PDB file of N, CA and C in Angstrom:
ATOM      1  N   MET A 274      -8.501  -4.204   8.062  1.00 55.00           N
ATOM      2  CA  MET A 274      -7.563  -3.494   7.227  1.00 55.00           C
ATOM      3  C   MET A 274      -6.998  -4.452   6.194  1.00 55.00           C
ATOM      4  N   SER A 275      -7.281  -4.212   4.919  1.00 81.00           N
ATOM      5  CA  SER A 275      -6.783  -5.113   3.888  1.00 81.00           C
ATOM      6  C   SER A 275      -5.339  -4.782   3.570  1.00 81.00           C
ATOM      7  N   ALA A 276      -4.596  -5.790   3.217  1.00 91.00           N
ATOM      8  CA  ALA A 276      -3.182  -5.606   2.875  1.00 91.00           C
ATOM      9  C   ALA A 276      -3.087  -5.293   1.390  1.00 91.00           C
ATOM     10  N   HIS A 277      -3.501  -4.069   1.014  1.00 94.00           N
ATOM     11  CA  HIS A 277      -3.541  -3.663  -0.384  1.00 94.00           C
ATOM     12  C   HIS A 277      -3.118  -2.204  -0.475  1.00 94.00           C
ATOM     13  N   CYS A 278      -2.163  -1.914  -1.364  1.00 96.00           N
ATOM     14  CA  CYS A 278      -1.664  -0.550  -1.530  1.00 96.00           C
ATOM     15  C   CYS A 278      -2.518   0.182  -2.555  1.00 96.00           C
ATOM     16  N   GLN A 279      -2.988   1.373  -2.204  1.00 96.00           N
ATOM     17  CA  GLN A 279      -3.826   2.143  -3.117  1.00 96.00           C
ATOM     18  C   GLN A 279      -3.050   2.670  -4.314  1.00 96.00           C
ATOM     19  N   LEU A 280      -1.757   2.930  -4.162  1.00 96.00           N
ATOM     20  CA  LEU A 280      -0.977   3.519  -5.252  1.00 96.00           C
ATOM     21  C   LEU A 280      -0.375   2.463  -6.170  1.00 96.00           C
ATOM     22  N   THR A 281       0.334   1.523  -5.604  1.00 95.00           N
ATOM     23  CA  THR A 281       1.038   0.529  -6.428  1.00 95.00           C
ATOM     24  C   THR A 281       0.213  -0.719  -6.687  1.00 95.00           C
ATOM     25  N   GLY A 282      -0.831  -0.927  -5.901  1.00 94.00           N
ATOM     26  CA  GLY A 282      -1.650  -2.126  -6.071  1.00 94.00           C
ATOM     27  C   GLY A 282      -1.025  -3.368  -5.479  1.00 94.00           C
ATOM     28  N   ALA A 283      -0.004  -3.202  -4.654  1.00 96.00           N
ATOM     29  CA  ALA A 283       0.675  -4.351  -4.045  1.00 96.00           C
ATOM     30  C   ALA A 283      -0.285  -5.120  -3.148  1.00 96.00           C
ATOM     31  N   GLN A 284      -0.309  -6.439  -3.316  1.00 96.00           N
ATOM     32  CA  GLN A 284      -1.172  -7.313  -2.535  1.00 96.00           C
ATOM     33  C   GLN A 284      -0.329  -8.415  -1.926  1.00 96.00           C
ATOM     34  N   PRO A 285      -0.907  -9.186  -1.000  1.00 97.00           N
ATOM     35  CA  PRO A 285      -0.137 -10.267  -0.401  1.00 97.00           C
ATOM     36  C   PRO A 285       0.281 -11.313  -1.434  1.00 97.00           C
ATOM     37  N   GLY A 286       1.469 -11.866  -1.204  1.00 97.00           N
ATOM     38  CA  GLY A 286       1.921 -13.009  -1.988  1.00 97.00           C
ATOM     39  C   GLY A 286       1.792 -14.240  -1.109  1.00 97.00           C
ATOM     40  N   PHE A 287       1.725 -15.400  -1.721  1.00 97.00           N
ATOM     41  CA  PHE A 287       1.546 -16.621  -0.958  1.00 97.00           C
ATOM     42  C   PHE A 287       2.672 -17.584  -1.252  1.00 97.00           C
ATOM     43  N   GLY A 288       3.016 -18.394  -0.255  1.00 98.00           N
ATOM     44  CA  GLY A 288       4.092 -19.360  -0.409  1.00 98.00           C
ATOM     45  C   GLY A 288       4.031 -20.372   0.717  1.00 98.00           C
ATOM     46  N   ASN A 289       5.175 -20.938   1.029  1.00 98.00           N
ATOM     47  CA  ASN A 289       5.245 -21.976   2.047  1.00 98.00           C
ATOM     48  C   ASN A 289       6.285 -21.654   3.097  1.00 98.00           C
ATOM     49  N   ASN A 290       5.972 -22.003   4.368  1.00 98.00           N
ATOM     50  CA  ASN A 290       6.989 -22.096   5.400  1.00 98.00           C
ATOM     51  C   ASN A 290       7.597 -23.476   5.244  1.00 98.00           C
ATOM     52  N   ILE A 291       8.905 -23.572   5.312  1.00 98.00           N
ATOM     53  CA  ILE A 291       9.543 -24.882   5.211  1.00 98.00           C
ATOM     54  C   ILE A 291      10.305 -25.117   6.505  1.00 98.00           C
ATOM     55  N   SER A 292       9.914 -26.148   7.244  1.00 98.00           N
ATOM     56  CA  SER A 292      10.512 -26.434   8.540  1.00 98.00           C
ATOM     57  C   SER A 292      11.848 -27.153   8.351  1.00 98.00           C
ATOM     58  N   HIS A 293      12.515 -27.386   9.466  1.00 98.00           N
ATOM     59  CA  HIS A 293      13.799 -28.095   9.439  1.00 98.00           C
ATOM     60  C   HIS A 293      13.629 -29.498   8.855  1.00 98.00           C
ATOM     61  N   SER A 294      12.483 -30.138   9.140  1.00 98.00           N
ATOM     62  CA  SER A 294      12.230 -31.480   8.609  1.00 98.00           C
ATOM     63  C   SER A 294      11.666 -31.427   7.187  1.00 98.00           C
ATOM     64  N   HIS A 295      11.579 -30.230   6.632  1.00 98.00           N
ATOM     65  CA  HIS A 295      11.148 -29.963   5.257  1.00 98.00           C
ATOM     66  C   HIS A 295       9.650 -30.148   5.036  1.00 98.00           C
ATOM     67  N   ARG A 296       8.860 -30.068   6.107  1.00 98.00           N
ATOM     68  CA  ARG A 296       7.404 -30.033   5.952  1.00 98.00           C
ATOM     69  C   ARG A 296       7.030 -28.644   5.451  1.00 98.00           C
ATOM     70  N   ARG A 297       6.032 -28.559   4.618  1.00 98.00           N
ATOM     71  CA  ARG A 297       5.598 -27.274   4.070  1.00 98.00           C
ATOM     72  C   ARG A 297       4.205 -26.918   4.581  1.00 98.00           C
ATOM     73  N   THR A 298       4.067 -25.686   5.072  1.00 98.00           N
ATOM     74  CA  THR A 298       2.764 -25.172   5.477  1.00 98.00           C
ATOM     75  C   THR A 298       2.566 -23.820   4.807  1.00 98.00           C
ATOM     76  N   SER A 299       1.329 -23.470   4.571  1.00 98.00           N
ATOM     77  CA  SER A 299       1.021 -22.228   3.859  1.00 98.00           C
ATOM     78  C   SER A 299       1.403 -21.008   4.680  1.00 98.00           C
ATOM     79  N   ARG A 300       1.820 -19.972   3.996  1.00 97.00           N
ATOM     80  CA  ARG A 300       2.072 -18.692   4.643  1.00 97.00           C
ATOM     81  C   ARG A 300       1.730 -17.569   3.681  1.00 97.00           C
ATOM     82  N   ARG A 301       1.743 -16.366   4.203  1.00 96.00           N
ATOM     83  CA  ARG A 301       1.343 -15.203   3.429  1.00 96.00           C
ATOM     84  C   ARG A 301       2.397 -14.114   3.599  1.00 96.00           C
ATOM     85  N   PHE A 302       2.838 -13.513   2.510  1.00 96.00           N
ATOM     86  CA  PHE A 302       3.808 -12.425   2.529  1.00 96.00           C
ATOM     87  C   PHE A 302       3.038 -11.118   2.343  1.00 96.00           C
ATOM     88  N   ASP A 303       2.816 -10.374   3.431  1.00 96.00           N
ATOM     89  CA  ASP A 303       2.059  -9.129   3.355  1.00 96.00           C
ATOM     90  C   ASP A 303       2.967  -7.959   2.990  1.00 96.00           C
ATOM     91  N   PRO A 304       2.485  -7.027   2.143  1.00 96.00           N
ATOM     92  CA  PRO A 304       3.258  -5.810   1.892  1.00 96.00           C
ATOM     93  C   PRO A 304       3.234  -4.916   3.127  1.00 96.00           C
ATOM     94  N   ASN A 305       4.197  -4.033   3.226  1.00 96.00           N
ATOM     95  CA  ASN A 305       4.323  -3.143   4.379  1.00 96.00           C
ATOM     96  C   ASN A 305       3.370  -1.953   4.207  1.00 96.00           C
ATOM     97  N   ILE A 306       2.111  -2.145   4.590  1.00 97.00           N
ATOM     98  CA  ILE A 306       1.075  -1.137   4.395  1.00 97.00           C
ATOM     99  C   ILE A 306       1.048  -0.171   5.578  1.00 97.00           C
ATOM    100  N   GLN A 307       1.050   1.113   5.249  1.00 96.00           N
ATOM    101  CA  GLN A 307       0.993   2.174   6.251  1.00 96.00           C
ATOM    102  C   GLN A 307      -0.225   3.049   5.957  1.00 96.00           C
ATOM    103  N   ARG A 308      -0.815   3.598   6.996  1.00 96.00           N
ATOM    104  CA  ARG A 308      -1.911   4.545   6.834  1.00 96.00           C
ATOM    105  C   ARG A 308      -1.329   5.937   7.016  1.00 96.00           C
ATOM    106  N   LYS A 309      -1.309   6.743   5.952  1.00 97.00           N
ATOM    107  CA  LYS A 309      -0.619   8.025   5.989  1.00 97.00           C
ATOM    108  C   LYS A 309      -1.540   9.134   5.496  1.00 97.00           C
ATOM    109  N   ARG A 310      -1.412  10.287   6.129  1.00 97.00           N
ATOM    110  CA  ARG A 310      -2.247  11.445   5.796  1.00 97.00           C
ATOM    111  C   ARG A 310      -1.406  12.478   5.064  1.00 97.00           C
ATOM    112  N   TYR A 311      -1.891  12.929   3.907  1.00 97.00           N
ATOM    113  CA  TYR A 311      -1.196  13.935   3.104  1.00 97.00           C
ATOM    114  C   TYR A 311      -2.102  15.138   2.895  1.00 97.00           C
ATOM    115  N   TRP A 312      -1.478  16.312   2.776  1.00 97.00           N
ATOM    116  CA  TRP A 312      -2.204  17.532   2.458  1.00 97.00           C
ATOM    117  C   TRP A 312      -2.297  17.633   0.936  1.00 97.00           C
ATOM    118  N   LEU A 313      -3.512  17.817   0.425  1.00 96.00           N
ATOM    119  CA  LEU A 313      -3.755  17.951  -1.004  1.00 96.00           C
ATOM    120  C   LEU A 313      -4.083  19.415  -1.298  1.00 96.00           C
ATOM    121  N   PRO A 314      -3.090  20.202  -1.745  1.00 95.00           N
ATOM    122  CA  PRO A 314      -3.283  21.644  -1.899  1.00 95.00           C
ATOM    123  C   PRO A 314      -4.370  22.024  -2.909  1.00 95.00           C
ATOM    124  N   SER A 315      -4.516  21.239  -3.976  1.00 95.00           N
ATOM    125  CA  SER A 315      -5.492  21.590  -5.015  1.00 95.00           C
ATOM    126  C   SER A 315      -6.924  21.541  -4.493  1.00 95.00           C
ATOM    127  N   GLU A 316      -7.183  20.673  -3.500  1.00 95.00           N
ATOM    128  CA  GLU A 316      -8.526  20.560  -2.951  1.00 95.00           C
ATOM    129  C   GLU A 316      -8.652  21.216  -1.577  1.00 95.00           C
ATOM    130  N   GLY A 317      -7.524  21.657  -1.029  1.00 97.00           N
ATOM    131  CA  GLY A 317      -7.532  22.318   0.271  1.00 97.00           C
ATOM    132  C   GLY A 317      -7.947  21.412   1.408  1.00 97.00           C
ATOM    133  N   ARG A 318      -7.564  20.144   1.357  1.00 97.00           N
ATOM    134  CA  ARG A 318      -7.939  19.196   2.405  1.00 97.00           C
ATOM    135  C   ARG A 318      -6.872  18.115   2.536  1.00 97.00           C
ATOM    136  N   HIS A 319      -6.989  17.358   3.622  1.00 97.00           N
ATOM    137  CA  HIS A 319      -6.111  16.211   3.825  1.00 97.00           C
ATOM    138  C   HIS A 319      -6.742  14.976   3.192  1.00 97.00           C
ATOM    139  N   VAL A 320      -5.902  14.063   2.711  1.00 97.00           N
ATOM    140  CA  VAL A 320      -6.378  12.761   2.248  1.00 97.00           C
ATOM    141  C   VAL A 320      -5.626  11.702   3.028  1.00 97.00           C
ATOM    142  N   ARG A 321      -6.324  10.643   3.386  1.00 97.00           N
ATOM    143  CA  ARG A 321      -5.716   9.542   4.126  1.00 97.00           C
ATOM    144  C   ARG A 321      -5.571   8.371   3.162  1.00 97.00           C
ATOM    145  N   LEU A 322      -4.337   7.911   2.985  1.00 97.00           N
ATOM    146  CA  LEU A 322      -4.058   6.847   2.034  1.00 97.00           C
ATOM    147  C   LEU A 322      -3.522   5.611   2.744  1.00 97.00           C
ATOM    148  N   MET A 323      -3.876   4.442   2.241  1.00 96.00           N
ATOM    149  CA  MET A 323      -3.323   3.165   2.706  1.00 96.00           C
ATOM    150  C   MET A 323      -2.298   2.759   1.658  1.00 96.00           C
ATOM    151  N   ILE A 324      -1.028   3.010   1.942  1.00 96.00           N
ATOM    152  CA  ILE A 324       0.010   2.797   0.938  1.00 96.00           C
ATOM    153  C   ILE A 324       1.169   2.006   1.520  1.00 96.00           C
ATOM    154  N   SER A 325       1.924   1.385   0.633  1.00 97.00           N
ATOM    155  CA  SER A 325       3.086   0.605   1.053  1.00 97.00           C
ATOM    156  C   SER A 325       4.264   1.543   1.302  1.00 97.00           C
ATOM    157  N   ALA A 326       5.277   1.021   1.952  1.00 97.00           N
ATOM    158  CA  ALA A 326       6.475   1.816   2.244  1.00 97.00           C
ATOM    159  C   ALA A 326       7.150   2.250   0.945  1.00 97.00           C
ATOM    160  N   ARG A 327       7.115   1.400  -0.073  1.00 96.00           N
ATOM    161  CA  ARG A 327       7.686   1.758  -1.370  1.00 96.00           C
ATOM    162  C   ARG A 327       6.903   2.897  -2.007  1.00 96.00           C
ATOM    163  N   ALA A 328       5.578   2.908  -1.838  1.00 97.00           N
ATOM    164  CA  ALA A 328       4.738   3.969  -2.399  1.00 97.00           C
ATOM    165  C   ALA A 328       4.998   5.305  -1.704  1.00 97.00           C
ATOM    166  N   ILE A 329       5.345   5.279  -0.417  1.00 98.00           N
ATOM    167  CA  ILE A 329       5.680   6.510   0.296  1.00 98.00           C
ATOM    168  C   ILE A 329       6.894   7.164  -0.359  1.00 98.00           C
ATOM    169  N   LYS A 330       7.887   6.354  -0.729  1.00 97.00           N
ATOM    170  CA  LYS A 330       9.074   6.879  -1.412  1.00 97.00           C
ATOM    171  C   LYS A 330       8.709   7.426  -2.788  1.00 97.00           C
ATOM    172  N   THR A 331       7.773   6.784  -3.468  1.00 97.00           N
ATOM    173  CA  THR A 331       7.314   7.256  -4.776  1.00 97.00           C
ATOM    174  C   THR A 331       6.633   8.608  -4.636  1.00 97.00           C
ATOM    175  N   ILE A 332       5.788   8.765  -3.620  1.00 97.00           N
ATOM    176  CA  ILE A 332       5.103  10.038  -3.395  1.00 97.00           C
ATOM    177  C   ILE A 332       6.105  11.129  -3.046  1.00 97.00           C
ATOM    178  N   ASP A 333       7.158  10.785  -2.300  1.00 97.00           N
ATOM    179  CA  ASP A 333       8.185  11.768  -1.963  1.00 97.00           C
ATOM    180  C   ASP A 333       8.878  12.293  -3.217  1.00 97.00           C
ATOM    181  N   SER A 334       9.040  11.446  -4.236  1.00 97.00           N
ATOM    182  CA  SER A 334       9.750  11.878  -5.441  1.00 97.00           C
ATOM    183  C   SER A 334       8.824  12.512  -6.477  1.00 97.00           C
ATOM    184  N   THR A 335       7.604  11.977  -6.671  1.00 96.00           N
ATOM    185  CA  THR A 335       6.725  12.500  -7.723  1.00 96.00           C
ATOM    186  C   THR A 335       5.741  13.542  -7.227  1.00 96.00           C
ATOM    187  N   GLY A 336       5.400  13.503  -5.953  1.00 96.00           N
ATOM    188  CA  GLY A 336       4.451  14.456  -5.387  1.00 96.00           C
ATOM    189  C   GLY A 336       3.099  13.823  -5.153  1.00 96.00           C
ATOM    190  N   VAL A 337       2.363  14.380  -4.208  1.00 97.00           N
ATOM    191  CA  VAL A 337       1.081  13.807  -3.806  1.00 97.00           C
ATOM    192  C   VAL A 337       0.007  14.042  -4.869  1.00 97.00           C
ATOM    193  N   GLU A 338       0.090  15.147  -5.600  1.00 97.00           N
ATOM    194  CA  GLU A 338      -0.904  15.427  -6.636  1.00 97.00           C
ATOM    195  C   GLU A 338      -0.865  14.356  -7.726  1.00 97.00           C
ATOM    196  N   ALA A 339       0.333  14.005  -8.182  1.00 96.00           N
ATOM    197  CA  ALA A 339       0.483  12.982  -9.223  1.00 96.00           C
ATOM    198  C   ALA A 339       0.037  11.618  -8.704  1.00 96.00           C
ATOM    199  N   ALA A 340       0.336  11.333  -7.439  1.00 97.00           N
ATOM    200  CA  ALA A 340      -0.039  10.050  -6.851  1.00 97.00           C
ATOM    201  C   ALA A 340      -1.563   9.923  -6.756  1.00 97.00           C
ATOM    202  N   VAL A 341      -2.239  10.974  -6.313  1.00 97.00           N
ATOM    203  CA  VAL A 341      -3.693  10.939  -6.200  1.00 97.00           C
ATOM    204  C   VAL A 341      -4.324  10.826  -7.587  1.00 97.00           C
ATOM    205  N   ALA A 342      -3.721  11.466  -8.588  1.00 96.00           N
ATOM    206  CA  ALA A 342      -4.234  11.352  -9.958  1.00 96.00           C
ATOM    207  C   ALA A 342      -4.128   9.907 -10.446  1.00 96.00           C
ATOM    208  N   ARG A 343      -3.020   9.224 -10.115  1.00 96.00           N
ATOM    209  CA  ARG A 343      -2.858   7.816 -10.505  1.00 96.00           C
ATOM    210  C   ARG A 343      -3.862   6.920  -9.795  1.00 96.00           C
ATOM    211  N   ILE A 344      -4.117   7.197  -8.526  1.00 96.00           N
ATOM    212  CA  ILE A 344      -5.085   6.396  -7.761  1.00 96.00           C
ATOM    213  C   ILE A 344      -6.481   6.576  -8.359  1.00 96.00           C
ATOM    214  N   ARG A 345      -6.849   7.799  -8.680  1.00 96.00           N
ATOM    215  CA  ARG A 345      -8.174   8.068  -9.256  1.00 96.00           C
ATOM    216  C   ARG A 345      -8.293   7.494 -10.662  1.00 96.00           C
ATOM    217  N   ALA A 346      -7.194   7.445 -11.407  1.00 95.00           N
ATOM    218  CA  ALA A 346      -7.220   6.868 -12.758  1.00 95.00           C
ATOM    219  C   ALA A 346      -7.518   5.375 -12.698  1.00 95.00           C
ATOM    220  N   ARG A 347      -7.126   4.725 -11.608  1.00 91.00           N
ATOM    221  CA  ARG A 347      -7.406   3.300 -11.426  1.00 91.00           C
ATOM    222  C   ARG A 347      -8.843   3.063 -10.963  1.00 91.00           C
ATOM    223  N   GLY A 348      -9.565   4.136 -10.669  1.00 92.00           N
ATOM    224  CA  GLY A 348     -10.970   4.019 -10.301  1.00 92.00           C
ATOM    225  C   GLY A 348     -11.227   3.956  -8.802  1.00 92.00           C
ATOM    226  N   GLU A 349     -10.190   4.169  -7.993  1.00 92.00           N
ATOM    227  CA  GLU A 349     -10.382   4.153  -6.539  1.00 92.00           C
ATOM    228  C   GLU A 349     -10.791   5.538  -6.060  1.00 92.00           C
ATOM    229  N   ARG A 350     -11.566   5.553  -5.001  1.00 91.00           N
ATOM    230  CA  ARG A 350     -12.035   6.814  -4.422  1.00 91.00           C
ATOM    231  C   ARG A 350     -11.027   7.298  -3.386  1.00 91.00           C
ATOM    232  N   VAL A 351     -10.734   8.601  -3.401  1.00 90.00           N
ATOM    233  CA  VAL A 351      -9.784   9.183  -2.448  1.00 90.00           C
ATOM    234  C   VAL A 351     -10.503  10.213  -1.614  1.00 90.00           C
TER     235      VAL A 351
END
């Protein structure tokens, strides 16, 4: 499962863990990716999306039809 949001395009960020002695080691900041199923009325079927928690709030406000249109405009298959 890749840490990539289909709607917003959010990907992992990279940085450092800094210990008490100030040694630095690599770390990864993953977005909060959820696998969520939505009903798409125009096609009469469910779609399963891998989206971030922020994208879920976006879909709640704009609607699933607009979100799927944005995903398809980016060239991803739904």
